[in-house]
CSV table of C-alpha atoms in Angstrom, one decimal:
chain,number,residue,atom,x,y,z
A,249,MET,CA,5.8,7.3,-14.1
A,250,ASP,CA,6.2,4.7,-11.1
A,251,ILE,CA,8.0,1.8,-10.2
A,252,GLU,CA,5.4,-1.3,-8.9
A,253,VAL,CA,8.5,-4.0,-7.2
A,254,ASP,CA,7.5,-7.7,-6.7
A,255,GLY,CA,10.7,-9.3,-5.5
A,256,ASP,CA,12.9,-10.7,-2.5
A,257,ILE,CA,15.4,-10.4,-0.3
A,258,ASN,CA,17.9,-13.1,0.6
A,259,SER,CA,19.0,-13.1,4.2
A,260,HIS,CA,23.0,-11.7,2.9
A,261,GLY,CA,22.8,-8.4,2.2
A,262,LYS,CA,21.4,-8.0,-1.2
A,263,TYR,CA,18.0,-7.3,-3.4
A,264,THR,CA,17.2,-9.0,-5.4
A,265,GLY,CA,13.0,-7.9,-6.6
A,266,ASN,CA,12.2,-7.7,-10.5
A,267,ARG,CA,11.3,-4.2,-11.5
A,268,GLY,CA,8.2,-3.9,-13.1
A,269,THR,CA,7.0,-0.2,-14.6
A,270,LYS,CA,3.2,0.5,-14.4
A,271,HIS,CA,1.6,2.2,-17.6
A,272,ASP,CA,-0.7,4.3,-16.7
A,273,GLY,CA,0.7,6.4,-14.5
A,274,SER,CA,-0.5,4.8,-11.3
A,275,THR,CA,0.8,3.2,-7.7
A,276,SER,CA,0.3,0.3,-6.9
A,277,ASN,CA,-1.9,1.1,-4.3
A,278,GLY,CA,-3.6,4.2,-5.8
A,279,HIS,CA,-1.7,7.1,-4.6
A,280,ALA,CA,-1.2,9.0,-7.2
A,281,HIS,CA,0.4,11.7,-5.3
A,282,VAL,CA,4.3,9.4,-5.4
A,283,ILE,CA,4.5,9.9,-8.5
A,284,LYS,CA,5.2,13.8,-8.7
A,285,GLN,CA,7.5,13.2,-5.4
A,286,LYS,CA,9.1,10.7,-8.2
A,287,SER,CA,9.4,13.6,-10.6
A,288,ASP,CA,11.0,15.5,-8.3
A,289,ASP,CA,13.5,13.5,-6.9
A,290,LYS,CA,14.6,13.1,-10.4
A,291,LYS,CA,14.9,16.8,-11.5
A,292,ASP,CA,17.4,17.6,-8.0
A,293,GLY,CA,19.5,14.2,-8.7
A,294,SER,CA,18.7,12.7,-5.1
A,295,ASN,CA,16.1,10.3,-5.3
A,296,LYS,CA,13.6,9.6,-1.8
A,297,ASP,CA,13.9,5.7,-1.2
A,298,HIS,CA,9.8,5.4,-2.8
A,299,ASP,CA,12.2,2.7,-5.2
A,300,PHE,CA,12.2,-0.3,-3.5
A,301,TYR,CA,15.4,-1.3,-4.7
A,302,PHE,CA,17.1,2.3,-2.9
A,303,ASN,CA,15.0,1.6,-0.3
A,304,PHE,CA,16.5,-2.0,1.1
A,305,TYR,CA,20.1,-0.6,0.0
A,306,SER,CA,19.5,2.1,2.5
A,307,SER,CA,18.6,0.3,6.4
A,308,LEU,CA,21.8,-0.1,8.1
A,309,GLN,CA,20.1,-3.6,9.2
A,310,ASN,CA,21.0,-4.6,5.4
A,311,GLN,CA,24.6,-2.4,4.8
A,312,ALA,CA,25.2,-4.3,7.9
A,313,ASN,CA,25.2,-7.3,5.9
A,314,MET,CA,27.3,-6.5,2.6
A,315,ILE,CA,30.1,-5.6,5.1
A,316,GLY,CA,29.9,-8.3,7.7
A,317,ASP,CA,30.7,-11.0,4.8
A,318,ILE,CA,34.3,-10.7,5.2
A,319,SER,CA,35.6,-13.0,2.0
A,320,ARG,CA,34.3,-9.4,0.1
A,321,THR,CA,34.8,-6.5,2.5
A,322,GLY,CA,37.8,-7.7,3.5
A,323,THR,CA,39.5,-8.4,0.1
A,324,TYR,CA,38.7,-4.7,-1.1
A,325,ARG,CA,40.5,-3.6,2.3
A,326,LYS,CA,43.5,-5.3,1.1
A,327,ALA,CA,42.6,-4.4,-2.5
A,328,ILE,CA,42.6,-0.7,-1.6
A,329,LEU,CA,45.4,-0.6,0.9
A,330,GLY,CA,47.3,-3.0,-1.6
A,331,ASN,CA,46.9,-0.2,-4.2
A,332,ALA,CA,48.0,2.7,-1.9
A,333,GLU,CA,50.6,4.2,-3.5
A,334,VAL,CA,49.4,3.5,-7.0
A,335,ALA,CA,45.6,4.2,-7.0
A,336,PHE,CA,44.7,5.8,-3.4
A,337,LYS,CA,47.6,8.6,-2.1
A,338,ASP,CA,47.3,12.3,-2.7
A,339,LYS,CA,44.6,11.6,-5.4
A,340,ILE,CA,40.9,11.9,-6.2
A,341,VAL,CA,38.7,8.8,-5.8
A,342,LEU,CA,35.3,7.9,-6.6
A,343,ASP,CA,33.3,5.4,-4.2
A,344,VAL,CA,30.4,5.1,-6.5
A,345,GLY,CA,27.1,2.9,-5.4
A,346,ALA,CA,28.9,4.0,-1.3
A,347,GLY,CA,26.1,2.6,0.4
A,348,SER,CA,27.8,2.6,3.7
A,349,GLY,CA,30.1,4.4,2.2
A,350,ILE,CA,32.7,1.4,4.4
A,351,LEU,CA,35.0,1.6,0.4
A,352,SER,CA,35.6,5.5,1.0
A,353,TYR,CA,36.5,5.4,4.5
A,354,MET,CA,39.2,2.6,3.4
A,355,SER,CA,40.4,4.8,0.3
A,356,ALA,CA,40.9,7.5,2.9
A,357,GLN,CA,42.8,4.9,5.3
A,358,ALA,CA,45.0,4.5,2.4
A,359,GLY,CA,45.6,8.3,1.5
A,360,ALA,CA,42.9,9.7,-0.6
A,361,LYS,CA,43.4,13.5,-1.0
A,362,GLU,CA,40.0,13.4,-1.4
A,363,VAL,CA,37.6,10.2,-1.5
A,364,ILE,CA,33.6,11.9,-3.7
A,365,ALA,CA,31.5,9.3,-1.7
A,366,LEU,CA,28.2,8.9,-4.3
A,367,GLU,CA,25.8,7.5,-3.1
A,368,ALA,CA,22.0,7.5,-4.5
A,369,SER,CA,20.0,5.8,-1.7
A,370,SER,CA,19.0,8.2,1.8
A,371,MET,CA,22.2,6.0,3.2
A,372,ALA,CA,23.9,9.2,1.7
A,373,GLU,CA,22.0,10.8,4.9
A,374,LYS,CA,23.7,8.0,7.8
A,375,ILE,CA,27.4,8.5,5.6
A,376,GLU,CA,27.1,12.3,6.3
A,377,ILE,CA,26.0,11.5,9.5
A,378,LEU,CA,29.8,10.5,10.6
A,379,ILE,CA,31.3,12.7,7.9
A,380,LYS,CA,30.0,15.9,10.3
A,381,ALA,CA,31.2,14.3,13.5
A,382,ALA,CA,34.5,12.8,11.6
A,383,ASN,CA,34.8,16.9,9.9
A,384,ALA,CA,33.7,18.5,13.6
A,385,GLY,CA,36.9,16.5,15.6
A,386,LYS,CA,35.9,14.0,17.6
A,387,ASN,CA,36.9,10.5,15.4
A,388,ASN,CA,37.8,9.4,12.8
A,389,ALA,CA,40.9,11.8,12.1
A,390,HIS,CA,42.0,9.7,8.7
A,391,LEU,CA,38.5,10.9,7.7
A,392,LYS,CA,38.6,14.4,8.4
A,393,ASP,CA,37.7,16.7,5.5
A,394,ARG,CA,38.7,13.9,3.3
A,395,ILE,CA,35.1,13.1,2.6
A,396,ARG,CA,32.4,14.6,0.0
A,397,ILE,CA,28.9,13.1,-0.8
A,398,VAL,CA,27.2,13.5,-4.0
A,399,ARG,CA,23.5,12.1,-3.8
A,400,GLY,CA,21.7,10.5,-6.7
A,401,MET,CA,22.4,8.9,-9.4
A,402,VAL,CA,25.1,7.9,-12.2
A,403,GLU,CA,22.5,9.3,-14.8
A,404,ASP,CA,21.8,12.4,-13.9
A,405,ASP,CA,22.9,15.8,-15.1
A,406,THR,CA,23.2,17.2,-11.9
A,407,VAL,CA,25.1,14.5,-10.7
A,408,GLN,CA,27.8,14.7,-13.9
A,409,ARG,CA,28.0,18.3,-12.2
A,410,GLN,CA,29.0,17.9,-8.3
A,411,VAL,CA,31.3,14.9,-9.1
A,412,LEU,CA,33.1,17.0,-11.7
A,413,GLU,CA,33.3,20.1,-9.6
A,414,HIS,CA,37.2,19.4,-9.4
A,415,GLY,CA,37.6,18.0,-12.5
A,416,LYS,CA,38.3,14.2,-13.1
A,417,VAL,CA,39.4,11.6,-10.6
A,418,ASP,CA,42.2,9.4,-10.4
A,419,THR,CA,40.6,5.6,-9.5
A,420,ILE,CA,37.1,5.2,-9.4
A,421,ILE,CA,36.3,1.6,-6.5
A,422,SER,CA,33.0,1.0,-6.3
A,423,GLU,CA,30.5,-2.2,-5.1
A,424,PRO,CA,29.0,-3.1,-8.6
A,425,ILE,CA,28.4,-6.5,-7.9
A,426,GLY,CA,25.3,-8.7,-7.9
A,427,VAL,CA,24.3,-12.7,-8.4
A,428,MET,CA,26.0,-14.1,-11.9
A,429,LEU,CA,27.8,-11.1,-11.4
A,430,LEU,CA,25.5,-8.6,-13.2
A,431,HIS,CA,22.1,-8.7,-11.3
A,432,GLU,CA,20.7,-5.3,-10.6
A,433,ARG,CA,22.9,-4.2,-13.2
A,434,MET,CA,24.7,-1.3,-11.4
A,435,VAL,CA,28.2,-2.4,-13.6
A,436,GLU,CA,26.7,-0.3,-16.2
A,437,SER,CA,26.4,2.8,-14.2
A,438,PHE,CA,30.0,1.4,-12.7
A,439,ILE,CA,31.2,1.6,-16.5
A,440,LEU,CA,29.2,5.2,-17.0
A,441,ALA,CA,31.3,6.4,-14.0
A,442,ARG,CA,34.7,5.4,-16.3
A,443,ASP,CA,33.7,7.0,-20.1
A,444,LEU,CA,32.0,9.8,-17.1
A,445,PHE,CA,34.9,10.3,-14.6
A,446,LEU,CA,38.5,8.5,-14.8
A,447,LYS,CA,41.3,10.7,-16.4
A,448,PRO,CA,42.9,8.4,-18.9
A,449,GLY,CA,45.1,6.4,-17.4
A,450,GLY,CA,43.0,6.0,-13.8
A,451,GLN,CA,42.0,3.9,-11.5
A,452,LEU,CA,39.7,1.2,-11.2
A,453,LEU,CA,38.9,-0.9,-8.7
A,454,PRO,CA,37.9,-4.3,-9.7
A,455,SER,CA,38.8,-4.5,-12.4
A,456,ALA,CA,37.8,-7.5,-14.2
A,457,GLY,CA,34.7,-9.6,-13.3
A,458,HIS,CA,34.9,-13.2,-14.6
A,459,VAL,CA,31.8,-15.7,-15.3
A,460,PHE,CA,31.2,-19.7,-14.7
A,461,PHE,CA,29.3,-22.2,-15.1
A,462,CYS,CA,29.6,-25.7,-14.8
A,463,PRO,CA,26.7,-28.7,-15.1
A,464,PHE,CA,25.5,-30.4,-12.1
A,465,SER,CA,23.5,-33.5,-10.0
A,466,ASP,CA,20.9,-32.4,-7.3
A,467,GLU,CA,18.3,-35.3,-7.3
A,468,ALA,CA,17.3,-33.7,-4.2
A,469,LEU,CA,16.9,-29.6,-5.4
A,470,TYR,CA,15.4,-30.6,-8.6
A,471,ASN,CA,12.3,-33.1,-5.9
A,472,GLU,CA,11.8,-30.4,-3.8
A,473,THR,CA,10.8,-28.0,-6.5
A,474,ASP,CA,8.9,-29.9,-8.2
A,475,GLN,CA,7.4,-30.8,-4.7
A,476,LYS,CA,6.9,-27.4,-4.3
A,477,ALA,CA,4.2,-27.1,-8.5
A,478,GLN,CA,2.9,-30.3,-6.8
A,479,PHE,CA,0.8,-28.7,-4.7
A,480,PHE,CA,-1.4,-27.2,-7.0
A,481,ASN,CA,-1.5,-30.9,-8.6
A,482,THR,CA,-4.9,-31.5,-6.9
A,483,THR,CA,-8.0,-30.3,-5.3
A,484,LEU,CA,-7.6,-27.1,-2.5
A,485,PHE,CA,-11.0,-26.8,-0.3
A,486,GLY,CA,-13.0,-28.0,-2.8
A,487,THR,CA,-12.0,-26.9,-6.3
A,488,ASP,CA,-9.6,-28.7,-8.6
A,489,PHE,CA,-6.2,-26.2,-9.4
A,490,LYS,CA,-4.9,-29.4,-11.6
A,491,GLU,CA,-4.9,-26.5,-14.5
A,492,LEU,CA,-2.1,-24.4,-13.2
A,493,TYR,CA,0.8,-27.0,-12.3
A,494,PRO,CA,1.6,-26.3,-16.0
A,495,ALA,CA,2.1,-22.9,-14.2
A,496,ALA,CA,3.5,-23.4,-11.5
A,497,ARG,CA,5.9,-25.6,-13.0
A,498,ALA,CA,7.5,-23.6,-15.5
A,499,GLU,CA,7.4,-19.9,-12.6
A,500,VAL,CA,9.3,-22.8,-10.4
A,501,PHE,CA,12.0,-23.7,-13.1
A,502,ALA,CA,12.8,-20.4,-14.3
A,503,GLN,CA,13.2,-19.2,-10.9
A,504,PRO,CA,17.9,-19.3,-9.9
A,505,VAL,CA,18.3,-21.3,-6.7
A,506,VAL,CA,20.5,-18.8,-5.1
A,507,GLY,CA,22.7,-21.1,-2.6
A,508,MET,CA,25.6,-23.1,-1.4
A,509,PHE,CA,26.2,-26.6,-2.5
A,510,PRO,CA,28.5,-28.9,-2.1
A,511,PRO,CA,31.3,-29.6,-5.1
A,512,THR,CA,30.5,-33.3,-4.8
A,513,SER,CA,27.7,-32.1,-7.0
A,514,LEU,CA,28.9,-30.6,-9.8
A,515,ILE,CA,30.1,-33.6,-12.4
A,516,SER,CA,32.6,-32.0,-15.0
A,517,THR,CA,35.0,-28.9,-15.3
A,518,PRO,CA,34.2,-25.7,-15.4
A,519,CYS,CA,34.3,-24.4,-19.1
A,520,ALA,CA,36.2,-20.9,-20.2
A,521,PRO,CA,34.3,-18.1,-17.9
A,522,LYS,CA,32.8,-15.3,-19.8
A,523,SER,CA,35.1,-12.2,-18.7
A,524,PHE,CA,34.2,-8.7,-18.4
A,525,ASP,CA,37.0,-6.2,-18.5
A,526,PHE,CA,35.9,-3.4,-17.1
A,527,TYR,CA,38.9,-0.9,-17.6
A,528,THR,CA,38.0,-1.3,-21.7
A,529,CYS,CA,34.2,-3.2,-21.8
A,530,THR,CA,31.1,-1.0,-23.1
A,531,LYS,CA,27.7,-0.5,-21.9
A,532,GLU,CA,26.7,-2.3,-25.1
A,533,ASP,CA,28.5,-5.9,-24.3
A,534,LEU,CA,26.5,-5.6,-20.7
A,535,LEU,CA,23.2,-5.4,-22.4
A,536,GLU,CA,22.8,-8.4,-24.3
A,537,PHE,CA,24.9,-11.5,-25.2
A,538,SER,CA,25.6,-14.9,-25.0
A,539,ILE,CA,27.8,-17.7,-23.4
A,540,PRO,CA,28.6,-21.2,-25.6
A,541,VAL,CA,29.0,-24.0,-23.2
A,542,ASP,CA,31.0,-27.1,-23.8
A,543,PHE,CA,31.7,-29.6,-21.0
A,544,VAL,CA,33.3,-33.4,-20.3
A,545,VAL,CA,31.1,-35.6,-18.3
A,546,HIS,CA,32.8,-36.8,-15.7
A,547,ARG,CA,31.4,-40.0,-14.8
A,548,THR,CA,27.7,-40.8,-15.3
A,549,ALA,CA,24.7,-38.7,-14.3
A,550,LEU,CA,21.8,-36.9,-14.1
A,551,ILE,CA,22.2,-33.8,-15.2
A,552,HIS,CA,19.6,-31.5,-13.1
A,553,GLY,CA,21.6,-28.0,-15.1
A,554,LEU,CA,24.7,-25.8,-14.6
A,555,ALA,CA,25.4,-24.1,-11.2
A,556,SER,CA,27.1,-20.9,-12.0
A,557,TRP,CA,29.3,-18.2,-10.0
A,558,PHE,CA,31.9,-15.2,-10.4
A,559,ASP,CA,35.6,-14.7,-9.9
A,560,LEU,CA,36.1,-10.6,-9.4
A,561,ASP,CA,40.2,-9.2,-9.6
A,562,PHE,CA,41.7,-6.5,-8.2
A,563,TYR,CA,44.7,-5.2,-10.6
A,564,PRO,CA,45.9,-1.5,-11.8
A,565,ARG,CA,47.3,-0.4,-15.0
A,566,PRO,CA,50.3,-1.1,-15.5
A,567,LEU,CA,49.9,-4.9,-13.2
A,568,PRO,CA,52.8,-4.8,-10.9
A,569,LEU,CA,55.4,-6.4,-11.8
A,570,THR,CA,56.7,-8.3,-8.6
A,571,GLU,CA,54.4,-10.7,-6.4
A,572,ASP,CA,55.0,-8.9,-2.5
A,573,ALA,CA,55.0,-12.6,0.2
A,574,ALA,CA,53.8,-10.2,2.5
A,575,TRP,CA,50.8,-9.4,1.5
A,576,ASP,CA,49.6,-13.2,0.2
A,577,TYR,CA,46.7,-13.8,3.1
A,578,PRO,CA,43.6,-16.0,3.1
A,579,ILE,CA,41.2,-12.5,4.2
A,580,ASN,CA,38.0,-15.1,5.5
A,581,SER,CA,40.2,-17.5,7.5
A,582,GLY,CA,40.2,-18.8,11.0
A,583,SER,CA,43.9,-18.4,11.7
A,584,ASN,CA,45.6,-14.8,12.9
A,585,TRP,CA,47.8,-12.9,11.1
A,586,GLN,CA,51.2,-12.8,11.9
A,587,TRP,CA,51.1,-8.9,12.1
A,588,MET,CA,47.0,-8.6,14.2
A,589,SER,CA,46.5,-6.9,16.9
A,590,GLN,CA,43.3,-7.3,17.8
A,591,GLU,CA,41.4,-10.8,17.1
A,592,SER,CA,38.5,-9.7,15.6
A,593,PRO,CA,37.9,-9.5,12.0
A,594,LEU,CA,34.9,-6.4,11.1
A,595,ASN,CA,38.7,-4.5,13.0
A,596,PRO,CA,41.7,-6.9,11.4
A,597,GLY,CA,45.2,-5.1,12.3
A,598,PRO,CA,47.1,-3.5,10.1
A,599,THR,CA,48.5,-4.7,6.9
A,600,PRO,CA,52.2,-4.9,5.5
A,601,ALA,CA,53.5,-2.2,3.6
A,602,PRO,CA,51.4,-1.3,0.8
A,603,PRO,CA,54.3,-2.6,-2.5
A,604,LYS,CA,54.9,0.3,-4.3
A,605,ASP,CA,53.9,-0.9,-7.7
A,606,GLY,CA,50.5,-1.7,-6.4
A,607,LEU,CA,49.4,-5.5,-5.4
A,608,ALA,CA,46.9,-8.4,-8.1
A,609,VAL,CA,43.9,-9.2,-5.4
A,610,LYS,CA,41.4,-11.8,-6.5
A,611,LEU,CA,37.5,-12.9,-5.4
A,612,SER,CA,36.4,-15.8,-6.0
A,613,THR,CA,32.9,-16.8,-5.2
A,614,GLY,CA,33.2,-20.3,-6.0
A,615,PRO,CA,31.9,-23.7,-4.4
A,616,SER,CA,35.5,-23.9,-2.9
A,617,ALA,CA,36.0,-21.4,-2.0
A,618,ALA,CA,35.2,-19.1,1.1
A,619,ARG,CA,31.8,-18.1,1.6
A,620,THR,CA,30.3,-15.1,0.5
A,621,HIS,CA,26.7,-13.3,0.9
A,622,TRP,CA,26.7,-13.4,-2.5
A,623,GLN,CA,26.5,-17.7,-2.9
A,624,GLN,CA,26.6,-19.3,-5.6
A,625,ALA,CA,23.5,-19.6,-8.5
A,626,ARG,CA,21.7,-22.9,-10.1
A,627,LEU,CA,19.8,-23.9,-13.6
A,628,LEU,CA,17.1,-26.3,-12.7
A,629,LEU,CA,16.2,-27.4,-16.0
A,630,PRO,CA,12.1,-28.4,-15.7
A,631,GLU,CA,13.2,-32.2,-17.5
A,632,PRO,CA,17.4,-34.2,-16.5
A,633,LEU,CA,19.7,-34.7,-19.0
A,634,ALA,CA,21.3,-38.6,-19.2
A,635,ALA,CA,24.5,-38.2,-19.4
A,636,ASN,CA,27.4,-41.4,-19.6
A,637,LYS,CA,31.3,-40.5,-18.5
A,638,GLY,CA,33.7,-39.5,-21.2
A,639,GLU,CA,29.9,-37.6,-23.0
A,640,ARG,CA,30.4,-34.1,-24.3
A,641,LEU,CA,27.4,-31.5,-22.9
A,642,LYS,CA,27.1,-28.4,-25.1
A,643,GLY,CA,25.4,-25.9,-25.4
A,644,SER,CA,24.3,-21.4,-24.3
A,645,ILE,CA,23.6,-19.3,-21.5
A,646,HIS,CA,22.0,-16.1,-23.4
A,647,PHE,CA,21.7,-13.2,-21.2
A,648,LYS,CA,19.1,-10.2,-22.2
A,649,VAL,CA,18.4,-6.9,-20.1
A,650,ASN,CA,14.6,-6.3,-18.8
A,651,GLU,CA,13.4,-3.5,-17.1
A,652,ALA,CA,13.8,-6.0,-13.2
A,653,ARG,CA,17.4,-4.5,-13.3
A,654,SER,CA,17.9,-8.0,-14.0
A,655,TYR,CA,18.2,-10.7,-17.2
A,656,ASP,CA,16.3,-12.8,-18.4
A,657,LEU,CA,17.9,-15.5,-19.1
A,658,VAL,CA,17.7,-18.7,-22.3
A,659,LEU,CA,19.9,-21.8,-21.6
A,660,GLU,CA,20.5,-24.4,-24.2
A,661,LEU,CA,22.1,-27.8,-24.0
A,662,GLN,CA,22.1,-30.8,-25.6
A,663,ILE,CA,24.2,-34.4,-25.3
A,664,ASP,CA,26.9,-35.0,-28.2
A,665,ARG,CA,24.7,-38.2,-28.7
A,666,PRO,CA,23.8,-39.4,-31.7
A,667,GLY,CA,19.5,-40.7,-31.9
A,668,PRO,CA,17.5,-42.3,-34.1
A,669,GLU,CA,17.3,-40.8,-38.1
A,670,TYR,CA,13.8,-39.3,-37.3
A,671,ASP,CA,15.4,-37.0,-34.1
A,672,PRO,CA,19.2,-37.3,-34.0
A,673,ASN,CA,19.4,-36.3,-31.1
A,674,PRO,CA,17.0,-36.2,-28.6
A,675,LEU,CA,19.6,-35.6,-26.1
A,676,ARG,CA,18.4,-31.6,-26.3
A,677,ARG,CA,17.2,-29.3,-23.2
A,678,LYS,CA,15.9,-25.5,-23.4
A,679,ALA,CA,15.0,-23.5,-20.8
A,680,GLU,CA,14.1,-19.9,-19.4
A,681,TYR,CA,15.0,-17.9,-16.2
A,682,GLN,CA,14.4,-14.4,-15.0
A,683,LEU,CA,17.3,-14.1,-13.0
A,684,GLN,CA,15.3,-11.5,-10.4
A,685,GLN,CA,12.8,-14.3,-9.4
A,686,GLN,CA,15.0,-15.5,-7.0
A,687,CYS,CA,14.6,-18.2,-5.1
A,688,PHE,CA,17.1,-19.2,-1.5
A,689,ASN,CA,18.5,-23.0,-1.1
A,690,TYR,CA,20.2,-23.4,2.4
A,691,SER,CA,20.0,-27.2,2.5
A,692,TYR,CA,23.5,-27.4,1.8
A,693,ASN,CA,26.8,-25.5,5.1
A,694,PRO,CA,30.1,-26.0,3.8
A,695,ASP,CA,30.9,-24.9,8.1
A,696,ALA,CA,28.4,-27.7,8.9
A,697,SER,CA,29.6,-30.0,6.6
A,698,LEU,CA,32.4,-29.4,7.8
A,699,SER,CA,32.3,-29.3,11.6
A,700,ALA,CA,30.6,-33.1,10.7
A,701,LEU,CA,33.6,-34.4,8.7
A,702,SER,CA,36.2,-33.6,11.8
A,703,MET,CA,33.8,-34.9,14.0
A,704,ALA,CA,33.8,-37.7,12.5
A,705,ALA,CA,37.2,-38.1,12.0
A,706,GLY,CA,37.8,-37.4,15.8
A,707,LEU,CA,38.9,-34.0,15.3
């Protein structure tokens, strides 16, 4: 069975396309021989990158975009080195979806006895280049004889046997996260790896994820999105396209908008997040679920939809009893750490000694946090809701997995305001989205906005 890809890539290094399956046994361009290759790939536990998802992650430039996300990679470094004593030193560590291998290399720096770098794409061959050089004594002495590469997917039987060659592992590290936390559905592989490979009482990093929602008002974004559909609401080169306008409008409003936005566009306080404890949640918990939402509107405005972001927790078990002030430093900041010996944020200086009982670390992707390559996501309502200050906005977001490594979403919202007898509450909306069909909006740049404010203040 072949995979047909119809997707997009964001400029910050994440695959965001949808993936559909053709059921006639052919490829989109008729090359049937690809099917046999793919079947063979699955048998030997490898992947030749015909799947566009794996092809994307096999690119060094795309890996560079993710490594260069200082908030992301710096937080992982802090979590790994800060938990060296409890989760890495003299331990066997599994890096699920190793990519460039950056987390494997950090795990080795933290003192791991062996790191299994599990990677399904041909990026595994690039990891091997570094490891062969290190094992030959050319460079990277901290990697010498410490990294074992396994090519394939967690779900493959052969891969499972290879990972378990020396028994179960002490710690699993991974970056399985996509837009709105769960896009790309790699968290499911992370949880499966936990069930298959982690020793009882072992450590997981990240440890939990939390998805937040909050109503926003952004007339410019709404009008810009509507204008895309208006293109078809006219005659084009002699043919009347107006019959396609409803379909065009449904299409653009079903696309989650990925990009930064000003915190001032939020018109309420985020409700309690939907949390996933990666130590305890099951795959079934990820397949279909609903998130209830309940907000009090802070100002009179048109509600154009819900904004979303997520936080990641990194903590060992048991939780550290004390905090270590020496580790209380910002990851993505213009200020230098007092112990830094180098200026480059991509090659920071040494960290303090790791706390004996570990370190709890948090990464936020919210609008008030430092920029990450995930940015934030917004779900636009095809028709806005008018709300007065102090009114309640209630509803739910339903998530259900699809075959495109993502989720189908159904958003239902209503203002808690009684209406006429024949319609007790006309102020309600229902909209559907495909999380994989993301579009990107980079009209807001928090760094540029900050610079403009500084100039206006004469700083």
